[in-house]
PDB file of C-alpha atoms in Angstrom:
ATOM      1  CA  MET U   1     -11.274 -10.630 -15.960  1.00  0.00           C
ATOM      2  CA  PRO U   2      -9.851  -9.020 -12.856  1.00  0.00           C
ATOM      3  CA  TYR U   3      -9.914  -5.335 -12.140  1.00  0.00           C
ATOM      4  CA  GLN U   4      -6.794  -3.734 -13.970  1.00  0.00           C
ATOM      5  CA  ASP U   5      -6.173  -0.957 -11.344  1.00  0.00           C
ATOM      6  CA  LEU U   6      -7.732   0.830  -8.487  1.00  0.00           C
ATOM      7  CA  ARG U   7      -9.721   3.015 -10.758  1.00  0.00           C
ATOM      8  CA  ALA U   8     -11.634   0.297 -12.266  1.00  0.00           C
ATOM      9  CA  PHE U   9     -12.542  -1.108  -8.870  1.00  0.00           C
ATOM     10  CA  LEU U  10     -13.697   2.332  -7.632  1.00  0.00           C
ATOM     11  CA  THR U  11     -15.946   2.578 -10.636  1.00  0.00           C
ATOM     12  CA  ALA U  12     -17.491  -0.655 -10.049  1.00  0.00           C
ATOM     13  CA  LEU U  13     -18.113   0.300  -6.221  1.00  0.00           C
ATOM     14  CA  ARG U  14     -19.464   3.690  -7.337  1.00  0.00           C
ATOM     15  CA  ASN U  15     -21.950   1.877  -9.835  1.00  0.00           C
ATOM     16  CA  SER U  16     -23.137  -0.480  -7.055  1.00  0.00           C
ATOM     17  CA  GLY U  17     -23.631   2.334  -4.479  1.00  0.00           C
ATOM     18  CA  ASP U  18     -20.543   1.120  -2.361  1.00  0.00           C
ATOM     19  CA  LEU U  19     -18.472   4.374  -2.817  1.00  0.00           C
ATOM     20  CA  VAL U  20     -19.593   7.736  -1.693  1.00  0.00           C
ATOM     21  CA  ASP U  21     -18.042  10.840  -3.156  1.00  0.00           C
ATOM     22  CA  ILE U  22     -17.407  13.379  -0.498  1.00  0.00           C
ATOM     23  CA  THR U  23     -16.923  17.048  -1.868  1.00  0.00           C
ATOM     24  CA  ARG U  24     -16.891  19.371   1.212  1.00  0.00           C
ATOM     25  CA  PRO U  25     -13.492  20.105   2.622  1.00  0.00           C
ATOM     26  CA  ILE U  26     -12.156  17.474   4.965  1.00  0.00           C
ATOM     27  CA  ALA U  27      -9.359  17.797   7.677  1.00  0.00           C
ATOM     28  CA  LEU U  28      -6.585  15.085   7.314  1.00  0.00           C
ATOM     29  CA  LYS U  29      -6.065  15.300  10.940  1.00  0.00           C
ATOM     30  CA  TYR U  30      -8.704  13.089  12.683  1.00  0.00           C
ATOM     31  CA  ASP U  31     -11.769  13.706  10.369  1.00  0.00           C
ATOM     32  CA  ILE U  32     -10.736  10.968   7.879  1.00  0.00           C
ATOM     33  CA  ALA U  33     -10.503   8.645  10.891  1.00  0.00           C
ATOM     34  CA  LYS U  34     -13.925   9.784  12.303  1.00  0.00           C
ATOM     35  CA  ALA U  35     -15.491   8.968   8.940  1.00  0.00           C
ATOM     36  CA  LEU U  36     -13.876   5.730   8.611  1.00  0.00           C
ATOM     37  CA  ALA U  37     -15.203   4.681  12.094  1.00  0.00           C
ATOM     38  CA  LYS U  38     -18.553   5.642  10.923  1.00  0.00           C
ATOM     39  CA  THR U  39     -18.772   3.847   7.790  1.00  0.00           C
ATOM     40  CA  SER U  40     -17.078   0.742   9.384  1.00  0.00           C
ATOM     41  CA  SER U  41     -19.616   0.639  12.204  1.00  0.00           C
ATOM     42  CA  ILE U  42     -22.574   0.320   9.825  1.00  0.00           C
ATOM     43  CA  GLN U  43     -20.664  -1.928   7.345  1.00  0.00           C
ATOM     44  CA  GLY U  44     -20.970   1.023   4.877  1.00  0.00           C
ATOM     45  CA  PRO U  45     -19.451   2.259   1.641  1.00  0.00           C
ATOM     46  CA  ALA U  46     -15.997   3.171   0.787  1.00  0.00           C
ATOM     47  CA  LEU U  47     -15.512   7.082   0.852  1.00  0.00           C
ATOM     48  CA  LEU U  48     -13.657   9.169  -1.784  1.00  0.00           C
ATOM     49  CA  PHE U  49     -12.655  12.528  -0.364  1.00  0.00           C
ATOM     50  CA  THR U  50     -11.995  15.115  -3.149  1.00  0.00           C
ATOM     51  CA  ASN U  51     -11.230  18.278  -1.164  1.00  0.00           C
ATOM     52  CA  THR U  52      -8.238  17.273   0.995  1.00  0.00           C
ATOM     53  CA  GLY U  53      -6.418  20.502   0.941  1.00  0.00           C
ATOM     54  CA  THR U  54      -3.800  18.835  -1.214  1.00  0.00           C
ATOM     55  CA  ALA U  55      -3.626  18.255  -4.904  1.00  0.00           C
ATOM     56  CA  PHE U  56      -4.740  14.763  -4.566  1.00  0.00           C
ATOM     57  CA  PRO U  57      -7.996  13.042  -3.768  1.00  0.00           C
ATOM     58  CA  LEU U  58      -7.977  10.399  -0.751  1.00  0.00           C
ATOM     59  CA  VAL U  59     -10.074   7.157  -0.987  1.00  0.00           C
ATOM     60  CA  ALA U  60     -10.585   5.113   2.267  1.00  0.00           C
ATOM     61  CA  GLY U  61     -12.310   2.251   3.408  1.00  0.00           C
ATOM     62  CA  VAL U  62     -12.002   0.320   0.152  1.00  0.00           C
ATOM     63  CA  TYR U  63     -11.490  -3.051   2.014  1.00  0.00           C
ATOM     64  CA  GLY U  64     -13.686  -2.142   5.017  1.00  0.00           C
ATOM     65  CA  ASN U  65     -16.109  -5.014   5.124  1.00  0.00           C
ATOM     66  CA  ARG U  66     -16.649  -8.518   3.701  1.00  0.00           C
ATOM     67  CA  ARG U  67     -19.255  -7.202   1.029  1.00  0.00           C
ATOM     68  CA  LEU U  68     -16.419  -5.003  -0.445  1.00  0.00           C
ATOM     69  CA  ALA U  69     -14.128  -7.915  -0.162  1.00  0.00           C
ATOM     70  CA  LEU U  70     -16.465 -10.219  -2.035  1.00  0.00           C
ATOM     71  CA  LYS U  71     -16.808  -7.494  -4.701  1.00  0.00           C
ATOM     72  CA  ALA U  72     -13.023  -7.267  -4.949  1.00  0.00           C
ATOM     73  CA  PHE U  73     -12.813 -11.156  -5.654  1.00  0.00           C
ATOM     74  CA  GLU U  74     -15.841 -11.003  -8.020  1.00  0.00           C
ATOM     75  CA  ALA U  75     -17.166 -13.879  -5.873  1.00  0.00           C
ATOM     76  CA  THR U  76     -20.144 -14.958  -3.644  1.00  0.00           C
ATOM     77  CA  GLU U  77     -20.215 -16.287  -0.107  1.00  0.00           C
ATOM     78  CA  GLN U  78     -20.677 -19.520  -2.129  1.00  0.00           C
ATOM     79  CA  THR U  79     -17.666 -19.168  -4.449  1.00  0.00           C
ATOM     80  CA  ILE U  80     -14.991 -17.234  -2.434  1.00  0.00           C
ATOM     81  CA  LEU U  81     -13.349 -20.140  -0.773  1.00  0.00           C
ATOM     82  CA  GLN U  82     -12.835 -22.064  -4.019  1.00  0.00           C
ATOM     83  CA  LYS U  83     -11.720 -18.945  -5.865  1.00  0.00           C
ATOM     84  CA  VAL U  84      -9.104 -18.109  -3.197  1.00  0.00           C
ATOM     85  CA  LEU U  85      -7.814 -21.772  -3.006  1.00  0.00           C
ATOM     86  CA  LYS U  86      -7.641 -21.991  -6.824  1.00  0.00           C
ATOM     87  CA  GLY U  87      -5.544 -18.669  -6.979  1.00  0.00           C
ATOM     88  CA  ILE U  88      -3.222 -19.751  -4.213  1.00  0.00           C
ATOM     89  CA  ASN U  89      -2.666 -23.283  -5.715  1.00  0.00           C
ATOM     90  CA  ASN U  90      -2.154 -21.849  -9.404  1.00  0.00           C
ATOM     91  CA  PRO U  91       0.448 -18.968  -9.127  1.00  0.00           C
ATOM     92  CA  ILE U  92       1.012 -17.029 -12.367  1.00  0.00           C
ATOM     93  CA  ALA U  93       4.386 -15.235 -13.261  1.00  0.00           C
ATOM     94  CA  PRO U  94       4.319 -11.484 -13.701  1.00  0.00           C
ATOM     95  CA  VAL U  95       5.193  -9.807 -16.892  1.00  0.00           C
ATOM     96  CA  ASP U  96       6.929  -6.567 -17.810  1.00  0.00           C
ATOM     97  CA  HIS U  97       4.699  -3.621 -18.861  1.00  0.00           C
ATOM     98  CA  LYS U  98       5.278  -2.691 -22.423  1.00  0.00           C
ATOM     99  CA  GLY U  99       5.747   1.127 -23.100  1.00  0.00           C
ATOM    100  CA  ALA U 100       5.840   3.811 -20.552  1.00  0.00           C
ATOM    101  CA  PRO U 101       4.068   2.768 -17.255  1.00  0.00           C
ATOM    102  CA  PRO U 102       1.208   4.923 -15.985  1.00  0.00           C
ATOM    103  CA  CYS U 103       2.786   4.823 -12.429  1.00  0.00           C
ATOM    104  CA  GLN U 104       5.633   6.917 -13.881  1.00  0.00           C
ATOM    105  CA  GLU U 105       3.557   9.564 -15.772  1.00  0.00           C
ATOM    106  CA  VAL U 106       4.959  12.073 -13.090  1.00  0.00           C
ATOM    107  CA  VAL U 107       8.288  11.513 -11.743  1.00  0.00           C
ATOM    108  CA  LEU U 108       9.780  13.478  -8.669  1.00  0.00           C
ATOM    109  CA  THR U 109      13.451  13.247  -7.685  1.00  0.00           C
ATOM    110  CA  GLY U 110      16.044  15.341  -5.824  1.00  0.00           C
ATOM    111  CA  ASP U 111      14.470  18.647  -4.371  1.00  0.00           C
ATOM    112  CA  ALA U 112      11.115  17.954  -5.957  1.00  0.00           C
ATOM    113  CA  ILE U 113      10.467  15.019  -3.481  1.00  0.00           C
ATOM    114  CA  ASP U 114       8.071  16.155  -0.732  1.00  0.00           C
ATOM    115  CA  VAL U 115       5.916  13.321   0.727  1.00  0.00           C
ATOM    116  CA  THR U 116       4.104  15.816   2.907  1.00  0.00           C
ATOM    117  CA  LYS U 117       2.253  17.128  -0.157  1.00  0.00           C
ATOM    118  CA  LEU U 118       0.241  13.819  -0.275  1.00  0.00           C
ATOM    119  CA  PRO U 119      -2.962  13.467   1.799  1.00  0.00           C
ATOM    120  CA  VAL U 120      -1.651  11.521   4.544  1.00  0.00           C
ATOM    121  CA  PRO U 121      -3.917  11.336   7.593  1.00  0.00           C
ATOM    122  CA  THR U 122      -3.282  11.574  11.254  1.00  0.00           C
ATOM    123  CA  TYR U 123      -5.943   9.260  12.842  1.00  0.00           C
ATOM    124  CA  SER U 124      -5.811   9.200  16.583  1.00  0.00           C
ATOM    125  CA  PRO U 125      -5.040  12.163  19.036  1.00  0.00           C
ATOM    126  CA  LYS U 126      -1.861  10.556  20.552  1.00  0.00           C
ATOM    127  CA  ASP U 127      -0.370   9.412  17.145  1.00  0.00           C
ATOM    128  CA  GLY U 128       3.154  10.468  16.530  1.00  0.00           C
ATOM    129  CA  GLY U 129       2.246  12.012  13.399  1.00  0.00           C
ATOM    130  CA  PRO U 130       0.606  11.273  10.042  1.00  0.00           C
ATOM    131  CA  TYR U 131       0.825   7.784   8.923  1.00  0.00           C
ATOM    132  CA  ILE U 132       0.769   5.941   5.481  1.00  0.00           C
ATOM    133  CA  THR U 133      -1.085   2.715   6.692  1.00  0.00           C
ATOM    134  CA  ALA U 134      -2.537   1.204   3.330  1.00  0.00           C
ATOM    135  CA  GLY U 135       0.590   1.254   1.307  1.00  0.00           C
ATOM    136  CA  MET U 136       1.907  -1.966  -0.160  1.00  0.00           C
ATOM    137  CA  VAL U 137       5.558  -2.321   0.492  1.00  0.00           C
ATOM    138  CA  VAL U 138       7.731  -4.078  -1.933  1.00  0.00           C
ATOM    139  CA  SER U 139      11.112  -5.223  -0.765  1.00  0.00           C
ATOM    140  CA  GLU U 140      13.582  -7.922  -1.829  1.00  0.00           C
ATOM    141  CA  ASN U 141      15.974 -10.312   0.001  1.00  0.00           C
ATOM    142  CA  PRO U 142      19.177  -8.688  -0.629  1.00  0.00           C
ATOM    143  CA  GLU U 143      20.981 -11.960  -1.185  1.00  0.00           C
ATOM    144  CA  THR U 144      18.454 -14.024  -3.250  1.00  0.00           C
ATOM    145  CA  GLY U 145      16.449 -10.929  -4.801  1.00  0.00           C
ATOM    146  CA  THR U 146      13.161 -12.750  -3.984  1.00  0.00           C
ATOM    147  CA  PRO U 147      10.507 -10.009  -3.813  1.00  0.00           C
ATOM    148  CA  ASP U 148       8.137  -9.668  -0.907  1.00  0.00           C
ATOM    149  CA  ILE U 149       4.846  -7.457  -0.826  1.00  0.00           C
ATOM    150  CA  GLY U 150       3.029  -6.592   2.422  1.00  0.00           C
ATOM    151  CA  ASN U 151       1.310  -3.954   4.364  1.00  0.00           C
ATOM    152  CA  TYR U 152       3.614  -2.021   6.596  1.00  0.00           C
ATOM    153  CA  ARG U 153       2.999   1.374   8.463  1.00  0.00           C
ATOM    154  CA  PHE U 154       5.282   4.401   7.624  1.00  0.00           C
ATOM    155  CA  GLN U 155       5.125   7.623   9.858  1.00  0.00           C
ATOM    156  CA  VAL U 156       5.698  10.837   7.943  1.00  0.00           C
ATOM    157  CA  HIS U 157       8.963  12.521   9.574  1.00  0.00           C
ATOM    158  CA  GLY U 158       9.550  15.203   6.982  1.00  0.00           C
ATOM    159  CA  PRO U 159       9.262  15.623   3.184  1.00  0.00           C
ATOM    160  CA  LYS U 160      11.928  13.027   2.525  1.00  0.00           C
ATOM    161  CA  GLU U 161      11.933  10.867   5.698  1.00  0.00           C
ATOM    162  CA  LEU U 162       9.711   8.124   6.950  1.00  0.00           C
ATOM    163  CA  GLY U 163       9.745   6.162  10.169  1.00  0.00           C
ATOM    164  CA  VAL U 164       9.641   2.366   9.538  1.00  0.00           C
ATOM    165  CA  PHE U 165       7.866  -0.294  11.452  1.00  0.00           C
ATOM    166  CA  SER U 166       8.133  -3.984  10.612  1.00  0.00           C
ATOM    167  CA  ALA U 167       8.074  -6.958  12.866  1.00  0.00           C
ATOM    168  CA  PRO U 168      11.201  -8.836  12.842  1.00  0.00           C
ATOM    169  CA  ASN U 169       9.352 -11.940  11.973  1.00  0.00           C
ATOM    170  CA  HIS U 170       7.844 -10.387   8.927  1.00  0.00           C
ATOM    171  CA  ARG U 171       9.632 -10.699   5.593  1.00  0.00           C
ATOM    172  CA  PHE U 172      10.300  -6.888   5.259  1.00  0.00           C
ATOM    173  CA  GLY U 173      11.647  -6.843   8.895  1.00  0.00           C
ATOM    174  CA  LYS U 174      13.925  -9.983   7.912  1.00  0.00           C
ATOM    175  CA  ASN U 175      15.029  -8.155   4.673  1.00  0.00           C
ATOM    176  CA  ILE U 176      16.154  -5.165   6.553  1.00  0.00           C
ATOM    177  CA  ALA U 177      18.084  -7.189   9.109  1.00  0.00           C
ATOM    178  CA  HIS U 178      19.576  -9.259   6.202  1.00  0.00           C
ATOM    179  CA  ALA U 179      20.797  -6.184   4.542  1.00  0.00           C
ATOM    180  CA  THR U 180      22.211  -4.656   7.794  1.00  0.00           C
ATOM    181  CA  ALA U 181      24.165  -7.780   8.287  1.00  0.00           C
ATOM    182  CA  MET U 182      25.587  -7.652   4.889  1.00  0.00           C
ATOM    183  CA  GLY U 183      26.615  -3.963   5.319  1.00  0.00           C
ATOM    184  CA  LYS U 184      24.195  -2.745   2.654  1.00  0.00           C
ATOM    185  CA  GLN U 185      21.131  -0.432   2.591  1.00  0.00           C
ATOM    186  CA  LEU U 186      17.693  -2.263   1.728  1.00  0.00           C
ATOM    187  CA  HIS U 187      15.935  -0.644  -1.223  1.00  0.00           C
ATOM    188  CA  GLY U 188      12.040  -0.646  -1.249  1.00  0.00           C
ATOM    189  CA  ALA U 189       8.938   0.774  -2.564  1.00  0.00           C
ATOM    190  CA  ILE U 190       5.608   1.889  -0.939  1.00  0.00           C
ATOM    191  CA  VAL U 191       3.044   1.222  -3.462  1.00  0.00           C
ATOM    192  CA  ILE U 192      -0.302   3.115  -3.008  1.00  0.00           C
ATOM    193  CA  GLY U 193      -3.431   2.439  -5.055  1.00  0.00           C
ATOM    194  CA  VAL U 194      -3.327  -0.849  -6.826  1.00  0.00           C
ATOM    195  CA  ASP U 195      -5.911  -3.469  -8.002  1.00  0.00           C
ATOM    196  CA  PRO U 196      -7.617  -5.090  -5.213  1.00  0.00           C
ATOM    197  CA  LEU U 197      -6.472  -8.631  -5.770  1.00  0.00           C
ATOM    198  CA  THR U 198      -2.852  -7.615  -5.586  1.00  0.00           C
ATOM    199  CA  MET U 199      -3.551  -5.693  -2.484  1.00  0.00           C
ATOM    200  CA  TYR U 200      -5.168  -8.793  -0.925  1.00  0.00           C
ATOM    201  CA  SER U 201      -2.229 -10.911  -1.952  1.00  0.00           C
ATOM    202  CA  GLY U 202      -0.027  -9.123   0.474  1.00  0.00           C
ATOM    203  CA  GLN U 203      -2.151 -10.778   3.293  1.00  0.00           C
ATOM    204  CA  VAL U 204      -1.172 -14.396   2.171  1.00  0.00           C
ATOM    205  CA  GLN U 205       1.171 -15.975   4.573  1.00  0.00           C
ATOM    206  CA  SER U 206       3.890 -17.821   2.461  1.00  0.00           C
ATOM    207  CA  SER U 207       7.307 -19.055   2.936  1.00  0.00           C
ATOM    208  CA  ASP U 208      10.405 -16.605   2.507  1.00  0.00           C
ATOM    209  CA  SER U 209      11.435 -18.164  -0.628  1.00  0.00           C
ATOM    210  CA  THR U 210       8.016 -17.279  -2.297  1.00  0.00           C
ATOM    211  CA  ASN U 211       7.834 -14.644  -4.947  1.00  0.00           C
ATOM    212  CA  ASP U 212       4.769 -12.702  -3.969  1.00  0.00           C
ATOM    213  CA  TRP U 213       4.007 -11.401  -7.638  1.00  0.00           C
ATOM    214  CA  PHE U 214       3.180 -15.128  -8.331  1.00  0.00           C
ATOM    215  CA  VAL U 215       0.746 -15.264  -5.720  1.00  0.00           C
ATOM    216  CA  ALA U 216      -0.720 -11.903  -6.804  1.00  0.00           C
ATOM    217  CA  GLY U 217      -1.024 -13.220 -10.361  1.00  0.00           C
ATOM    218  CA  GLY U 218      -2.750 -16.570  -9.119  1.00  0.00           C
ATOM    219  CA  LEU U 219      -5.407 -14.564  -7.097  1.00  0.00           C
ATOM    220  CA  ARG U 220      -5.919 -12.448 -10.101  1.00  0.00           C
ATOM    221  CA  GLY U 221      -6.093 -15.063 -12.522  1.00  0.00           C
ATOM    222  CA  SER U 222      -3.696 -13.155 -14.784  1.00  0.00           C
ATOM    223  CA  PRO U 223      -0.410 -11.744 -14.565  1.00  0.00           C
ATOM    224  CA  VAL U 224       0.658  -8.580 -12.581  1.00  0.00           C
ATOM    225  CA  GLU U 225       2.285  -6.016 -14.940  1.00  0.00           C
ATOM    226  CA  LEU U 226       5.515  -4.671 -13.575  1.00  0.00           C
ATOM    227  CA  ALA U 227       7.673  -1.868 -14.322  1.00  0.00           C
ATOM    228  CA  LYS U 228      11.245  -0.926 -13.023  1.00  0.00           C
ATOM    229  CA  ALA U 229      11.564   1.719 -10.554  1.00  0.00           C
ATOM    230  CA  VAL U 230      13.227   4.892 -11.270  1.00  0.00           C
ATOM    231  CA  SER U 231      15.909   5.083  -8.438  1.00  0.00           C
ATOM    232  CA  ASN U 232      16.629   1.343  -8.120  1.00  0.00           C
ATOM    233  CA  ASP U 233      16.338  -1.903  -9.936  1.00  0.00           C
ATOM    234  CA  MET U 234      13.188  -3.216  -8.206  1.00  0.00           C
ATOM    235  CA  LYS U 235       9.869  -3.643 -10.080  1.00  0.00           C
ATOM    236  CA  VAL U 236       6.713  -2.138  -9.083  1.00  0.00           C
ATOM    237  CA  PRO U 237       2.946  -2.477 -10.338  1.00  0.00           C
ATOM    238  CA  ALA U 238       2.821  -0.416 -13.464  1.00  0.00           C
ATOM    239  CA  TYR U 239      -0.842   0.678 -12.805  1.00  0.00           C
ATOM    240  CA  ALA U 240      -0.032   1.844  -9.358  1.00  0.00           C
ATOM    241  CA  GLU U 241      -1.311   5.385  -8.509  1.00  0.00           C
ATOM    242  CA  ILE U 242       1.542   6.405  -6.327  1.00  0.00           C
ATOM    243  CA  VAL U 243       5.183   4.959  -5.863  1.00  0.00           C
ATOM    244  CA  ILE U 244       7.448   6.047  -3.011  1.00  0.00           C
ATOM    245  CA  GLU U 245      10.834   4.705  -3.460  1.00  0.00           C
ATOM    246  CA  PHE U 246      13.167   4.454  -0.472  1.00  0.00           C
ATOM    247  CA  THR U 247      16.290   3.192   1.051  1.00  0.00           C
ATOM    248  CA  VAL U 248      16.223   2.024   4.756  1.00  0.00           C
ATOM    249  CA  ASP U 249      19.090   3.381   6.934  1.00  0.00           C
ATOM    250  CA  THR U 250      19.361   1.397  10.041  1.00  0.00           C
ATOM    251  CA  ASN U 251      22.220   3.451  11.448  1.00  0.00           C
ATOM    252  CA  SER U 252      19.880   6.545  11.430  1.00  0.00           C
ATOM    253  CA  GLN U 253      17.112   6.042  13.929  1.00  0.00           C
ATOM    254  CA  LYS U 254      14.257   8.257  14.960  1.00  0.00           C
ATOM    255  CA  VAL U 255      11.430   7.784  17.369  1.00  0.00           C
ATOM    256  CA  GLU U 256       8.434   6.358  15.619  1.00  0.00           C
ATOM    257  CA  GLY U 257       4.853   6.106  17.058  1.00  0.00           C
ATOM    258  CA  PRO U 258       2.683   5.908  19.031  1.00  0.00           C
ATOM    259  CA  LEU U 259      -0.142   4.774  16.710  1.00  0.00           C
ATOM    260  CA  GLY U 260      -3.565   3.963  17.588  1.00  0.00           C
ATOM    261  CA  GLU U 261      -4.263   0.414  16.379  1.00  0.00           C
ATOM    262  CA  TYR U 262      -7.454  -1.327  15.270  1.00  0.00           C
ATOM    263  CA  THR U 263      -7.553  -2.941  18.586  1.00  0.00           C
ATOM    264  CA  GLY U 264      -8.505   0.206  20.252  1.00  0.00           C
ATOM    265  CA  TYR U 265      -4.989   0.630  21.898  1.00  0.00           C
ATOM    266  CA  TYR U 266      -1.888   2.422  21.072  1.00  0.00           C
ATOM    267  CA  THR U 267       1.502   0.843  20.123  1.00  0.00           C
ATOM    268  CA  ALA U 268       4.149   2.670  22.060  1.00  0.00           C
ATOM    269  CA  ALA U 269       6.749   4.998  20.590  1.00  0.00           C
ATOM    270  CA  SER U 270      10.363   3.799  20.175  1.00  0.00           C
ATOM    271  CA  PRO U 271      13.522   4.377  18.109  1.00  0.00           C
ATOM    272  CA  LYS U 272      13.178   2.828  14.559  1.00  0.00           C
ATOM    273  CA  PRO U 273      15.022   2.806  11.353  1.00  0.00           C
ATOM    274  CA  VAL U 274      14.435   5.713   8.991  1.00  0.00           C
ATOM    275  CA  ALA U 275      13.504   5.461   5.136  1.00  0.00           C
ATOM    276  CA  GLN U 276      15.193   7.988   3.067  1.00  0.00           C
ATOM    277  CA  ILE U 277      12.817   8.668   0.027  1.00  0.00           C
ATOM    278  CA  THR U 278      14.823   8.607  -3.248  1.00  0.00           C
ATOM    279  CA  ALA U 279      11.834   9.211  -5.633  1.00  0.00           C
ATOM    280  CA  ILE U 280       8.071   9.672  -5.877  1.00  0.00           C
ATOM    281  CA  THR U 281       6.352   8.640  -9.108  1.00  0.00           C
ATOM    282  CA  HIS U 282       2.580   8.747  -9.723  1.00  0.00           C
ATOM    283  CA  ARG U 283      -0.066   8.669 -12.327  1.00  0.00           C
ATOM    284  CA  ARG U 284      -1.700  12.055 -13.590  1.00  0.00           C
ATOM    285  CA  GLY U 285      -4.744  12.757 -11.305  1.00  0.00           C
ATOM    286  CA  ALA U 286      -3.276  10.281  -8.918  1.00  0.00           C
ATOM    287  CA  ILE U 287      -5.742   8.903  -6.125  1.00  0.00           C
TER     288      ILE U 287
END
């Protein structure tokens, strides 16, 4: 059976010595990045920081090397190719979660919304600010309703505002452009902390007509359980740790960037659309 959620995967990593708990205080500005660079350089373990200066712990480096990826897929070098091919070739439809979803144990709306209370790191000295880089973004084609999931970066501008960057040839970017052409706002959600195979499914390159929840179900070998968002009609993974719901306002732009990339270079700053946060929901004790 696949890991139901991030917590189950972290337990497995801890049991195999592939997760290190760090209890001493850690600075969100630069220190997280330094620790990640170190563990990455030695193909080392994932890191769980429990003293982040916020109410939330922060896990990092969960997908930092091939060894951890094989653990996520519960596969070996000999079985991984066939497991991935089988999953992609046998999509499985999502199902609705029965009962109250864990991802909405705590619901923050209105004046209670404040994304700056989350432990969002600043990675590099010239970065434009703190960045959410490992969130899985859920959006839909505004005409067909076909859902897309993928990883896109968000710069924290303030308690209720995020800077949006999505390349125009990616589905999230296309959905933003499509909604703008239709004179509509695009609804979306940043999902933080899901089971590893749902996270990996966001990397599968598929057609614009593909429902990515089917891809995730195929890779998992079982359906993804979804729950309706609280501020729009989209569906999000029921066992997510944190969900940040938003609308994209292309008429309101702010400078986003720079951001130090994995290549060792910065992407330049430029005006980009702003995401207005409409709700934040999370599990109790969210990671």
